[in-house]
PDB file of C-alpha atoms in Angstrom:
ATOM      1  CA  MET A 145      28.582  46.990  -3.455  1.00 46.00           C
ATOM      2  CA  ASN A 146      28.771  46.547   0.380  1.00 47.00           C
ATOM      3  CA  PRO A 147      30.142  43.145   0.927  1.00 46.00           C
ATOM      4  CA  LEU A 148      27.950  42.609   4.053  1.00 43.00           C
ATOM      5  CA  ILE A 149      24.928  43.346   1.626  1.00 44.00           C
ATOM      6  CA  ALA A 150      26.077  40.844  -0.999  1.00 45.00           C
ATOM      7  CA  LYS A 151      26.882  38.199   1.592  1.00 42.00           C
ATOM      8  CA  SER A 152      23.358  38.438   3.270  1.00 42.00           C
ATOM      9  CA  LYS A 153      21.562  37.966  -0.170  1.00 42.00           C
ATOM     10  CA  PRO A 154      22.592  34.295  -0.258  1.00 43.00           C
ATOM     11  CA  ALA A 155      21.649  33.797   3.363  1.00 44.00           C
ATOM     12  CA  SER A 156      18.050  35.340   2.841  1.00 43.00           C
ATOM     13  CA  SER A 157      17.721  33.322  -0.304  1.00 40.00           C
ATOM     14  CA  ALA A 158      18.575  30.268   1.419  1.00 42.00           C
ATOM     15  CA  LEU A 159      16.246  31.116   4.482  1.00 39.00           C
ATOM     16  CA  ALA A 160      13.509  31.755   2.086  1.00 39.00           C
ATOM     17  CA  LEU A 161      14.000  28.482   0.290  1.00 38.00           C
ATOM     18  CA  ALA A 162      14.110  26.704   3.575  1.00 41.00           C
ATOM     19  CA  LYS A 163      10.625  28.228   4.320  1.00 42.00           C
ATOM     20  CA  VAL A 164       9.223  27.287   1.329  1.00 41.00           C
ATOM     21  CA  SER A 165      10.417  23.541   1.452  1.00 45.00           C
ATOM     22  CA  SER A 166       9.222  23.263   5.021  1.00 46.00           C
ATOM     23  CA  GLY A 167       5.717  24.501   4.194  1.00 47.00           C
ATOM     24  CA  PRO A 168       2.803  22.250   3.437  1.00 54.00           C
ATOM     25  CA  SER A 169       2.839  20.333   0.359  1.00 77.00           C
ATOM     26  CA  TRP A 170      -0.129  20.412  -1.721  1.00 84.00           C
ATOM     27  CA  LEU A 171       0.412  17.155  -3.538  1.00 83.00           C
ATOM     28  CA  GLY A 172       1.238  15.576  -0.238  1.00 83.00           C
ATOM     29  CA  LEU A 173      -2.397  17.116   1.052  1.00 88.00           C
ATOM     30  CA  LEU A 174      -4.074  15.740  -2.118  1.00 91.00           C
ATOM     31  CA  GLY A 175      -2.622  12.461  -1.571  1.00 88.00           C
ATOM     32  CA  ALA A 176      -3.879  12.482   1.881  1.00 89.00           C
ATOM     33  CA  VAL A 177      -7.417  13.600   0.951  1.00 92.00           C
ATOM     34  CA  VAL A 178      -7.460  10.837  -1.818  1.00 93.00           C
ATOM     35  CA  CYS A 179      -6.550   8.160   0.671  1.00 92.00           C
ATOM     36  CA  VAL A 180      -9.088   9.229   3.312  1.00 93.00           C
ATOM     37  CA  ALA A 181     -11.742   9.471   0.673  1.00 94.00           C
ATOM     38  CA  TRP A 182     -11.185   6.010  -0.529  1.00 94.00           C
ATOM     39  CA  LEU A 183     -10.878   4.580   2.882  1.00 93.00           C
ATOM     40  CA  LEU A 184     -14.358   6.199   3.742  1.00 94.00           C
ATOM     41  CA  VAL A 185     -15.758   4.647   0.605  1.00 93.00           C
ATOM     42  CA  ALA A 186     -14.543   1.205   1.741  1.00 92.00           C
ATOM     43  CA  LEU A 187     -16.029   1.624   5.070  1.00 93.00           C
ATOM     44  CA  LEU A 188     -19.408   3.085   3.980  1.00 93.00           C
ATOM     45  CA  GLY A 189     -19.795   2.157   0.317  1.00 89.00           C
ATOM     46  CA  PRO A 190     -22.382  -0.548   0.753  1.00 88.00           C
ATOM     47  CA  TRP A 191     -24.620   2.061   2.654  1.00 92.00           C
ATOM     48  CA  LEU A 192     -24.011   4.789   0.121  1.00 91.00           C
ATOM     49  CA  ALA A 193     -24.802   2.725  -2.815  1.00 91.00           C
ATOM     50  CA  PRO A 194     -28.236   4.035  -4.582  1.00 91.00           C
ATOM     51  CA  HIS A 195     -29.109   0.588  -5.704  1.00 90.00           C
ATOM     52  CA  PRO A 196     -28.676  -3.102  -4.665  1.00 89.00           C
ATOM     53  CA  VAL A 197     -25.286  -4.175  -6.285  1.00 87.00           C
ATOM     54  CA  GLY A 198     -26.434  -6.853  -8.409  1.00 86.00           C
ATOM     55  CA  GLU A 199     -29.891  -5.377  -9.408  1.00 89.00           C
ATOM     56  CA  VAL A 200     -30.506  -4.728 -13.207  1.00 91.00           C
ATOM     57  CA  VAL A 201     -31.707  -1.085 -13.176  1.00 91.00           C
ATOM     58  CA  SER A 202     -31.714  -0.231 -16.860  1.00 88.00           C
ATOM     59  CA  ASP A 203     -32.493  -1.995 -20.249  1.00 87.00           C
ATOM     60  CA  ASN A 204     -29.504   0.011 -21.832  1.00 87.00           C
ATOM     61  CA  ILE A 205     -26.193  -1.515 -21.292  1.00 89.00           C
ATOM     62  CA  PHE A 206     -23.034   0.627 -21.262  1.00 91.00           C
ATOM     63  CA  GLU A 207     -25.288   3.469 -20.697  1.00 88.00           C
ATOM     64  CA  GLY A 208     -23.408   6.809 -20.549  1.00 87.00           C
ATOM     65  CA  PHE A 209     -23.554   9.601 -17.678  1.00 89.00           C
ATOM     66  CA  SER A 210     -27.055  10.419 -16.687  1.00 87.00           C
ATOM     67  CA  LEU A 211     -28.437  11.994 -13.295  1.00 88.00           C
ATOM     68  CA  THR A 212     -30.257   8.492 -12.580  1.00 88.00           C
ATOM     69  CA  HIS A 213     -26.717   6.742 -13.189  1.00 90.00           C
ATOM     70  CA  PRO A 214     -23.882   9.074 -12.632  1.00 92.00           C
ATOM     71  CA  PHE A 215     -21.411   6.335 -13.756  1.00 93.00           C
ATOM     72  CA  GLY A 216     -23.716   4.667 -16.285  1.00 91.00           C
ATOM     73  CA  THR A 217     -24.503   1.000 -16.318  1.00 92.00           C
ATOM     74  CA  ASP A 218     -22.472  -2.149 -17.046  1.00 92.00           C
ATOM     75  CA  TYR A 219     -22.591  -4.932 -19.379  1.00 91.00           C
ATOM     76  CA  LEU A 220     -26.035  -6.132 -17.722  1.00 91.00           C
ATOM     77  CA  GLY A 221     -27.580  -2.814 -17.017  1.00 91.00           C
ATOM     78  CA  ARG A 222     -26.541  -2.595 -13.367  1.00 93.00           C
ATOM     79  CA  ASP A 223     -25.601   0.546 -11.824  1.00 93.00           C
ATOM     80  CA  MET A 224     -21.835   1.227 -12.066  1.00 94.00           C
ATOM     81  CA  LEU A 225     -21.888   3.823  -9.017  1.00 94.00           C
ATOM     82  CA  SER A 226     -23.315   1.253  -6.848  1.00 93.00           C
ATOM     83  CA  ARG A 227     -20.729  -1.424  -7.973  1.00 94.00           C
ATOM     84  CA  VAL A 228     -17.831   0.711  -7.579  1.00 94.00           C
ATOM     85  CA  LEU A 229     -18.784   1.703  -4.161  1.00 94.00           C
ATOM     86  CA  VAL A 230     -19.141  -1.916  -3.080  1.00 93.00           C
ATOM     87  CA  GLY A 231     -16.339  -3.124  -5.206  1.00 92.00           C
ATOM     88  CA  ALA A 232     -13.754  -0.716  -3.218  1.00 93.00           C
ATOM     89  CA  ARG A 233     -14.541  -2.354  -0.025  1.00 92.00           C
ATOM     90  CA  PHE A 234     -12.664  -5.508  -1.383  1.00 92.00           C
ATOM     91  CA  THR A 235      -9.921  -3.804  -3.046  1.00 93.00           C
ATOM     92  CA  VAL A 236      -8.930  -1.452  -0.296  1.00 94.00           C
ATOM     93  CA  GLY A 237      -9.938  -3.954   2.418  1.00 93.00           C
ATOM     94  CA  LEU A 238      -7.900  -6.841   1.076  1.00 93.00           C
ATOM     95  CA  ALA A 239      -4.882  -4.873   0.271  1.00 94.00           C
ATOM     96  CA  LEU A 240      -4.918  -3.096   3.571  1.00 93.00           C
ATOM     97  CA  VAL A 241      -5.048  -6.350   5.466  1.00 95.00           C
ATOM     98  CA  ALA A 242      -2.548  -7.988   3.358  1.00 95.00           C
ATOM     99  CA  ALA A 243       0.013  -5.174   3.692  1.00 94.00           C
ATOM    100  CA  LEU A 244      -0.345  -4.771   7.445  1.00 95.00           C
ATOM    101  CA  LEU A 245       0.307  -8.577   7.646  1.00 96.00           C
ATOM    102  CA  ALA A 246       3.209  -8.651   5.434  1.00 95.00           C
ATOM    103  CA  SER A 247       4.888  -5.461   6.818  1.00 94.00           C
ATOM    104  CA  THR A 248       4.267  -7.069  10.411  1.00 94.00           C
ATOM    105  CA  PHE A 249       5.742 -10.478   9.586  1.00 95.00           C
ATOM    106  CA  GLY A 250       8.448  -8.925   7.694  1.00 94.00           C
ATOM    107  CA  THR A 251       9.561  -6.608  10.182  1.00 94.00           C
ATOM    108  CA  GLY A 252       8.964  -9.116  13.008  1.00 94.00           C
ATOM    109  CA  CYS A 253      11.432 -11.668  11.039  1.00 94.00           C
ATOM    110  CA  ALA A 254      13.975  -8.777  10.427  1.00 94.00           C
ATOM    111  CA  LEU A 255      14.157  -7.991  14.242  1.00 93.00           C
ATOM    112  CA  LEU A 256      14.611 -11.781  14.990  1.00 93.00           C
ATOM    113  CA  SER A 257      17.140 -12.172  12.437  1.00 92.00           C
ATOM    114  CA  VAL A 258      19.250  -9.102  13.805  1.00 91.00           C
ATOM    115  CA  VAL A 259      19.218 -10.005  17.472  1.00 90.00           C
ATOM    116  CA  SER A 260      19.676 -13.905  16.923  1.00 89.00           C
ATOM    117  CA  PRO A 261      22.929 -15.838  16.425  1.00 90.00           C
ATOM    118  CA  LYS A 262      24.634 -15.639  13.073  1.00 90.00           C
ATOM    119  CA  TRP A 263      23.469 -19.342  12.033  1.00 92.00           C
ATOM    120  CA  LEU A 264      19.653 -18.296  12.486  1.00 92.00           C
ATOM    121  CA  ASP A 265      20.251 -14.982  10.811  1.00 91.00           C
ATOM    122  CA  GLU A 266      21.627 -16.799   7.775  1.00 92.00           C
ATOM    123  CA  ILE A 267      18.970 -19.453   7.743  1.00 94.00           C
ATOM    124  CA  ILE A 268      16.094 -16.617   7.737  1.00 93.00           C
ATOM    125  CA  SER A 269      17.711 -14.427   5.245  1.00 92.00           C
ATOM    126  CA  ARG A 270      18.306 -17.261   2.975  1.00 92.00           C
ATOM    127  CA  ILE A 271      14.582 -18.186   3.112  1.00 92.00           C
ATOM    128  CA  MET A 272      13.700 -14.777   2.366  1.00 93.00           C
ATOM    129  CA  ASP A 273      16.133 -14.509  -0.587  1.00 90.00           C
ATOM    130  CA  ALA A 274      14.390 -17.844  -1.960  1.00 89.00           C
ATOM    131  CA  PHE A 275      10.648 -16.259  -1.750  1.00 88.00           C
ATOM    132  CA  ILE A 276      11.826 -13.065  -3.098  1.00 87.00           C
ATOM    133  CA  SER A 277      13.134 -14.430  -6.233  1.00 86.00           C
ATOM    134  CA  ILE A 278       9.790 -15.858  -7.303  1.00 85.00           C
ATOM    135  CA  PRO A 279       7.702 -13.067  -8.851  1.00 85.00           C
ATOM    136  CA  SER A 280       4.496 -12.057  -7.030  1.00 83.00           C
ATOM    137  CA  LYS A 281       2.183 -12.697 -10.252  1.00 83.00           C
ATOM    138  CA  MET A 282       3.765 -16.009 -10.892  1.00 86.00           C
ATOM    139  CA  LEU A 283       3.474 -17.003  -7.264  1.00 86.00           C
ATOM    140  CA  ALA A 284      -0.203 -15.834  -7.232  1.00 84.00           C
ATOM    141  CA  LEU A 285      -0.812 -17.872 -10.282  1.00 84.00           C
ATOM    142  CA  ILE A 286       0.711 -21.038  -8.856  1.00 86.00           C
ATOM    143  CA  MET A 287      -1.359 -20.705  -5.688  1.00 86.00           C
ATOM    144  CA  VAL A 288      -4.538 -20.128  -7.287  1.00 83.00           C
ATOM    145  CA  SER A 289      -4.019 -22.996  -9.815  1.00 81.00           C
ATOM    146  CA  ALA A 290      -3.234 -25.270  -6.678  1.00 84.00           C
ATOM    147  CA  PHE A 291      -5.890 -24.348  -4.277  1.00 85.00           C
ATOM    148  CA  GLY A 292      -8.552 -22.381  -6.275  1.00 80.00           C
ATOM    149  CA  SER A 293      -9.567 -18.578  -5.972  1.00 80.00           C
ATOM    150  CA  SER A 294     -10.781 -17.379  -2.594  1.00 86.00           C
ATOM    151  CA  VAL A 295     -10.553 -14.253  -0.481  1.00 88.00           C
ATOM    152  CA  THR A 296      -8.580 -15.961   2.130  1.00 90.00           C
ATOM    153  CA  LEU A 297      -6.215 -17.330  -0.488  1.00 90.00           C
ATOM    154  CA  LEU A 298      -5.739 -13.986  -2.166  1.00 90.00           C
ATOM    155  CA  ILE A 299      -4.596 -12.451   1.107  1.00 92.00           C
ATOM    156  CA  CYS A 300      -2.326 -15.250   1.819  1.00 92.00           C
ATOM    157  CA  THR A 301      -0.652 -15.038  -1.498  1.00 91.00           C
ATOM    158  CA  ALA A 302      -0.111 -11.307  -1.285  1.00 92.00           C
ATOM    159  CA  VAL A 303       1.430 -11.616   2.147  1.00 93.00           C
ATOM    160  CA  ILE A 304       3.733 -14.501   1.230  1.00 92.00           C
ATOM    161  CA  SER A 305       4.841 -12.121  -1.923  1.00 91.00           C
ATOM    162  CA  TYR A 306       5.585  -9.231   0.109  1.00 93.00           C
ATOM    163  CA  ILE A 307       6.897 -10.573   3.372  1.00 94.00           C
ATOM    164  CA  PRO A 308      10.584 -10.758   1.795  1.00 93.00           C
ATOM    165  CA  GLY A 309      10.452  -7.135   0.657  1.00 92.00           C
ATOM    166  CA  SER A 310       9.437  -5.893   3.877  1.00 94.00           C
ATOM    167  CA  PHE A 311      12.091  -8.143   5.632  1.00 95.00           C
ATOM    168  CA  ARG A 312      14.780  -6.583   3.542  1.00 93.00           C
ATOM    169  CA  VAL A 313      13.929  -3.106   4.005  1.00 92.00           C
ATOM    170  CA  ALA A 314      13.471  -3.722   7.868  1.00 94.00           C
ATOM    171  CA  ARG A 315      16.637  -5.701   8.188  1.00 93.00           C
ATOM    172  CA  SER A 316      18.852  -3.114   6.539  1.00 92.00           C
ATOM    173  CA  MET A 317      17.667  -0.532   8.991  1.00 92.00           C
ATOM    174  CA  ALA A 318      17.690  -2.910  11.956  1.00 92.00           C
ATOM    175  CA  VAL A 319      21.426  -3.805  11.297  1.00 91.00           C
ATOM    176  CA  ASN A 320      22.421  -0.192  11.230  1.00 91.00           C
ATOM    177  CA  ILE A 321      20.462   0.665  14.517  1.00 91.00           C
ATOM    178  CA  GLU A 322      21.891  -2.553  16.316  1.00 87.00           C
ATOM    179  CA  ALA A 323      25.331  -1.020  15.998  1.00 86.00           C
ATOM    180  CA  LEU A 324      24.838   2.095  17.590  1.00 87.00           C
ATOM    181  CA  GLU A 325      25.947   2.812  21.084  1.00 88.00           C
ATOM    182  CA  TYR A 326      22.739   3.079  22.901  1.00 86.00           C
ATOM    183  CA  VAL A 327      21.929  -0.458  21.638  1.00 86.00           C
ATOM    184  CA  GLN A 328      25.306  -1.826  22.827  1.00 86.00           C
ATOM    185  CA  VAL A 329      24.668  -0.089  26.244  1.00 87.00           C
ATOM    186  CA  ALA A 330      21.359  -2.141  26.594  1.00 85.00           C
ATOM    187  CA  ARG A 331      23.041  -5.304  25.910  1.00 83.00           C
ATOM    188  CA  THR A 332      25.797  -4.458  28.305  1.00 85.00           C
ATOM    189  CA  ARG A 333      23.410  -3.754  31.279  1.00 84.00           C
ATOM    190  CA  GLY A 334      21.957  -7.394  30.581  1.00 82.00           C
ATOM    191  CA  GLU A 335      18.760  -6.435  28.652  1.00 82.00           C
ATOM    192  CA  GLY A 336      17.196  -9.416  26.831  1.00 84.00           C
ATOM    193  CA  ARG A 337      17.113  -9.893  23.095  1.00 84.00           C
ATOM    194  CA  LEU A 338      13.227  -9.224  23.027  1.00 87.00           C
ATOM    195  CA  TYR A 339      13.777  -6.033  25.075  1.00 89.00           C
ATOM    196  CA  VAL A 340      16.556  -4.880  22.668  1.00 87.00           C
ATOM    197  CA  ALA A 341      14.512  -5.649  19.518  1.00 88.00           C
ATOM    198  CA  CYS A 342      11.088  -4.104  20.760  1.00 88.00           C
ATOM    199  CA  MET A 343      12.210  -1.322  22.858  1.00 89.00           C
ATOM    200  CA  GLU A 344      15.667  -0.137  21.243  1.00 88.00           C
ATOM    201  CA  ILE A 345      15.625  -0.962  17.637  1.00 90.00           C
ATOM    202  CA  LEU A 346      11.853  -1.008  16.805  1.00 90.00           C
ATOM    203  CA  PRO A 347      10.902   2.407  17.798  1.00 89.00           C
ATOM    204  CA  ASN A 348      13.834   4.074  15.966  1.00 88.00           C
ATOM    205  CA  MET A 349      12.734   2.435  12.695  1.00 90.00           C
ATOM    206  CA  LEU A 350       9.143   2.831  12.918  1.00 86.00           C
ATOM    207  CA  ASN A 351       8.798   5.681  10.558  1.00 85.00           C
ATOM    208  CA  PRO A 352      10.680   3.983   7.552  1.00 87.00           C
ATOM    209  CA  VAL A 353       8.565   0.722   8.355  1.00 90.00           C
ATOM    210  CA  LEU A 354       5.221   2.767   8.143  1.00 87.00           C
ATOM    211  CA  THR A 355       6.410   4.291   4.764  1.00 87.00           C
ATOM    212  CA  ASP A 356       7.326   0.869   3.426  1.00 89.00           C
ATOM    213  CA  LEU A 357       3.937  -0.369   4.544  1.00 90.00           C
ATOM    214  CA  GLY A 358       2.343   2.324   2.446  1.00 88.00           C
ATOM    215  CA  LEU A 359       4.255   1.100  -0.623  1.00 88.00           C
ATOM    216  CA  ARG A 360       3.455  -2.440  -0.188  1.00 91.00           C
ATOM    217  CA  PHE A 361      -0.280  -1.242   0.070  1.00 93.00           C
ATOM    218  CA  GLY A 362      -0.047   0.169  -3.434  1.00 90.00           C
ATOM    219  CA  TYR A 363       1.867  -2.832  -4.874  1.00 91.00           C
ATOM    220  CA  ILE A 364      -0.534  -5.180  -3.434  1.00 93.00           C
ATOM    221  CA  VAL A 365      -3.547  -3.096  -4.714  1.00 93.00           C
ATOM    222  CA  LEU A 366      -1.997  -3.737  -8.435  1.00 90.00           C
ATOM    223  CA  LEU A 367      -1.556  -7.373  -7.791  1.00 91.00           C
ATOM    224  CA  LEU A 368      -5.083  -8.061  -6.632  1.00 90.00           C
ATOM    225  CA  SER A 369      -6.475  -5.865  -9.287  1.00 90.00           C
ATOM    226  CA  GLY A 370      -4.247  -7.620 -11.964  1.00 89.00           C
ATOM    227  CA  MET A 371      -5.417 -11.089 -10.529  1.00 89.00           C
ATOM    228  CA  SER A 372      -9.133 -10.004 -10.717  1.00 89.00           C
ATOM    229  CA  PHE A 373      -8.512  -8.819 -14.288  1.00 88.00           C
ATOM    230  CA  LEU A 374      -7.364 -12.350 -15.339  1.00 85.00           C
ATOM    231  CA  GLY A 375     -10.561 -13.813 -13.734  1.00 84.00           C
ATOM    232  CA  LEU A 376      -8.353 -15.161 -10.619  1.00 84.00           C
ATOM    233  CA  GLY A 377      -9.177 -12.802  -7.999  1.00 86.00           C
ATOM    234  CA  VAL A 378     -12.391 -12.006  -6.214  1.00 86.00           C
ATOM    235  CA  GLN A 379     -15.034 -14.199  -7.819  1.00 85.00           C
ATOM    236  CA  PRO A 380     -18.767 -13.532  -8.615  1.00 83.00           C
ATOM    237  CA  PRO A 381     -21.181 -12.594  -7.037  1.00 83.00           C
ATOM    238  CA  ASP A 382     -18.616 -10.374  -5.319  1.00 86.00           C
ATOM    239  CA  ALA A 383     -16.370  -7.970  -7.264  1.00 88.00           C
ATOM    240  CA  ASP A 384     -13.506  -5.712  -6.646  1.00 91.00           C
ATOM    241  CA  LEU A 385     -12.234  -2.661  -8.983  1.00 93.00           C
ATOM    242  CA  GLY A 386     -10.210  -5.186 -11.153  1.00 92.00           C
ATOM    243  CA  SER A 387     -13.098  -7.505 -11.602  1.00 92.00           C
ATOM    244  CA  LEU A 388     -15.176  -4.605 -12.602  1.00 93.00           C
ATOM    245  CA  VAL A 389     -12.729  -3.800 -15.472  1.00 92.00           C
ATOM    246  CA  ARG A 390     -12.596  -7.360 -16.649  1.00 91.00           C
ATOM    247  CA  GLU A 391     -16.107  -7.856 -16.845  1.00 91.00           C
ATOM    248  CA  ASN A 392     -16.993  -4.812 -18.807  1.00 92.00           C
ATOM    249  CA  ILE A 393     -14.025  -5.245 -21.330  1.00 90.00           C
ATOM    250  CA  GLY A 394     -16.625  -5.617 -24.102  1.00 87.00           C
ATOM    251  CA  GLY A 395     -17.372  -1.903 -23.772  1.00 88.00           C
ATOM    252  CA  LEU A 396     -13.836  -0.805 -24.363  1.00 85.00           C
ATOM    253  CA  ASN A 397     -14.370   0.038 -28.079  1.00 85.00           C
ATOM    254  CA  GLN A 398     -17.155   2.272 -27.075  1.00 84.00           C
ATOM    255  CA  GLY A 399     -15.324   4.131 -24.493  1.00 79.00           C
ATOM    256  CA  ALA A 400     -18.037   3.082 -21.846  1.00 86.00           C
ATOM    257  CA  LEU A 401     -17.863   4.526 -18.373  1.00 90.00           C
ATOM    258  CA  ALA A 402     -18.281   0.985 -17.170  1.00 91.00           C
ATOM    259  CA  ILE A 403     -14.745   0.164 -17.682  1.00 92.00           C
ATOM    260  CA  ILE A 404     -13.227   3.763 -17.552  1.00 93.00           C
ATOM    261  CA  ILE A 405     -14.533   4.507 -14.072  1.00 93.00           C
ATOM    262  CA  PRO A 406     -13.124   1.431 -12.202  1.00 93.00           C
ATOM    263  CA  ALA A 407      -9.742   1.762 -14.122  1.00 93.00           C
ATOM    264  CA  LEU A 408      -9.567   5.416 -13.028  1.00 94.00           C
ATOM    265  CA  ALA A 409     -10.554   4.410  -9.279  1.00 94.00           C
ATOM    266  CA  ILE A 410      -7.417   1.884  -9.266  1.00 94.00           C
ATOM    267  CA  GLY A 411      -5.167   4.812 -10.649  1.00 92.00           C
ATOM    268  CA  THR A 412      -6.427   7.363  -8.156  1.00 94.00           C
ATOM    269  CA  LEU A 413      -5.915   5.229  -5.242  1.00 93.00           C
ATOM    270  CA  THR A 414      -2.258   4.044  -6.185  1.00 92.00           C
ATOM    271  CA  ILE A 415      -1.315   7.637  -7.028  1.00 92.00           C
ATOM    272  CA  GLY A 416      -2.857   9.031  -3.804  1.00 91.00           C
ATOM    273  CA  VAL A 417      -0.921   6.491  -1.764  1.00 90.00           C
ATOM    274  CA  ASN A 418       2.359   7.300  -3.565  1.00 89.00           C
ATOM    275  CA  LEU A 419       1.822  11.138  -3.219  1.00 89.00           C
ATOM    276  CA  LEU A 420       1.141  10.663   0.577  1.00 87.00           C
ATOM    277  CA  ILE A 421       4.175   8.516   0.993  1.00 87.00           C
ATOM    278  CA  ASP A 422       6.500  10.838  -1.163  1.00 84.00           C
ATOM    279  CA  TYR A 423       5.430  13.786   1.292  1.00 84.00           C
ATOM    280  CA  LEU A 424       5.823  11.853   4.504  1.00 79.00           C
ATOM    281  CA  SER A 425       9.342  10.696   3.210  1.00 75.00           C
ATOM    282  CA  SER A 426      10.490  14.123   2.330  1.00 76.00           C
ATOM    283  CA  ARG A 427       9.102  15.427   5.478  1.00 73.00           C
ATOM    284  CA  ARG A 428      11.077  13.022   7.658  1.00 67.00           C
ATOM    285  CA  SER A 429      14.194  13.506   5.438  1.00 63.00           C
ATOM    286  CA  ARG A 430      14.034  17.358   6.020  1.00 65.00           C
ATOM    287  CA  ARG A 431      13.716  16.664   9.983  1.00 62.00           C
ATOM    288  CA  THR A 432      16.560  14.241  10.033  1.00 56.00           C
ATOM    289  CA  GLY A 433      18.865  16.747   7.799  1.00 55.00           C
ATOM    290  CA  GLY A 434      17.720  19.553  10.395  1.00 45.00           C
ATOM    291  CA  HIS A 435      19.307  17.441  13.361  1.00 47.00           C
TER     292      HIS A 435
END
């Protein structure tokens, strides 16, 4: 065999593999579609609901699929489609607000820690270590037991629980970037700490921070849903997806749609976010490897 031909086969195979790997990811696209769909449901759900969320529309409880009630009815005979459309607003909205606040505060503290003197860096890091040692659900139970359950408290609890994780991820990246030459050049020419943090370090760690934001969002969805399932989350007459699972637990032995649908909704939301994050992370890794 001609050695040139033999030599070109691995190269052509590698080129084909590179083309396939750089192509669109259907799982990533699916994750993006699911995330956008749930965001639209959270924004438009109350207007799309066919019935008032608290109205009893049927004499049959735990009714199955029908043209009138596509998701069946709950334990009181209320329309489950309407309740899921409205409940998603709380699940998505609270988790998104909490994730944004946790990521913002965590990243801000990380930048402050990296550009500050060593003693301040140690104080901030040890405080974060103390908070991260407390399990999130235990902290949530303590907060609810002490102050009662409310939407504001749920957001604060989620933020406090996930700031330390965001801090550690952001700080590990900021420490590496802070040692690079262009940051040292900025310090040498007399730039202040705020400029170095916001203009030199932050832009170069923004993509990983956004990826971590997506992960925090998924964690917070599960935390808030778990709290609502225990009866410590969103309180009646409001309900999120976790509350819908809890209040219809009596239909579990019947396989009622009233308990299956909100559980599937929580699952599709978290899986969609994870698929999108995995796609964005792999895409960033390929770009980094290419350079």
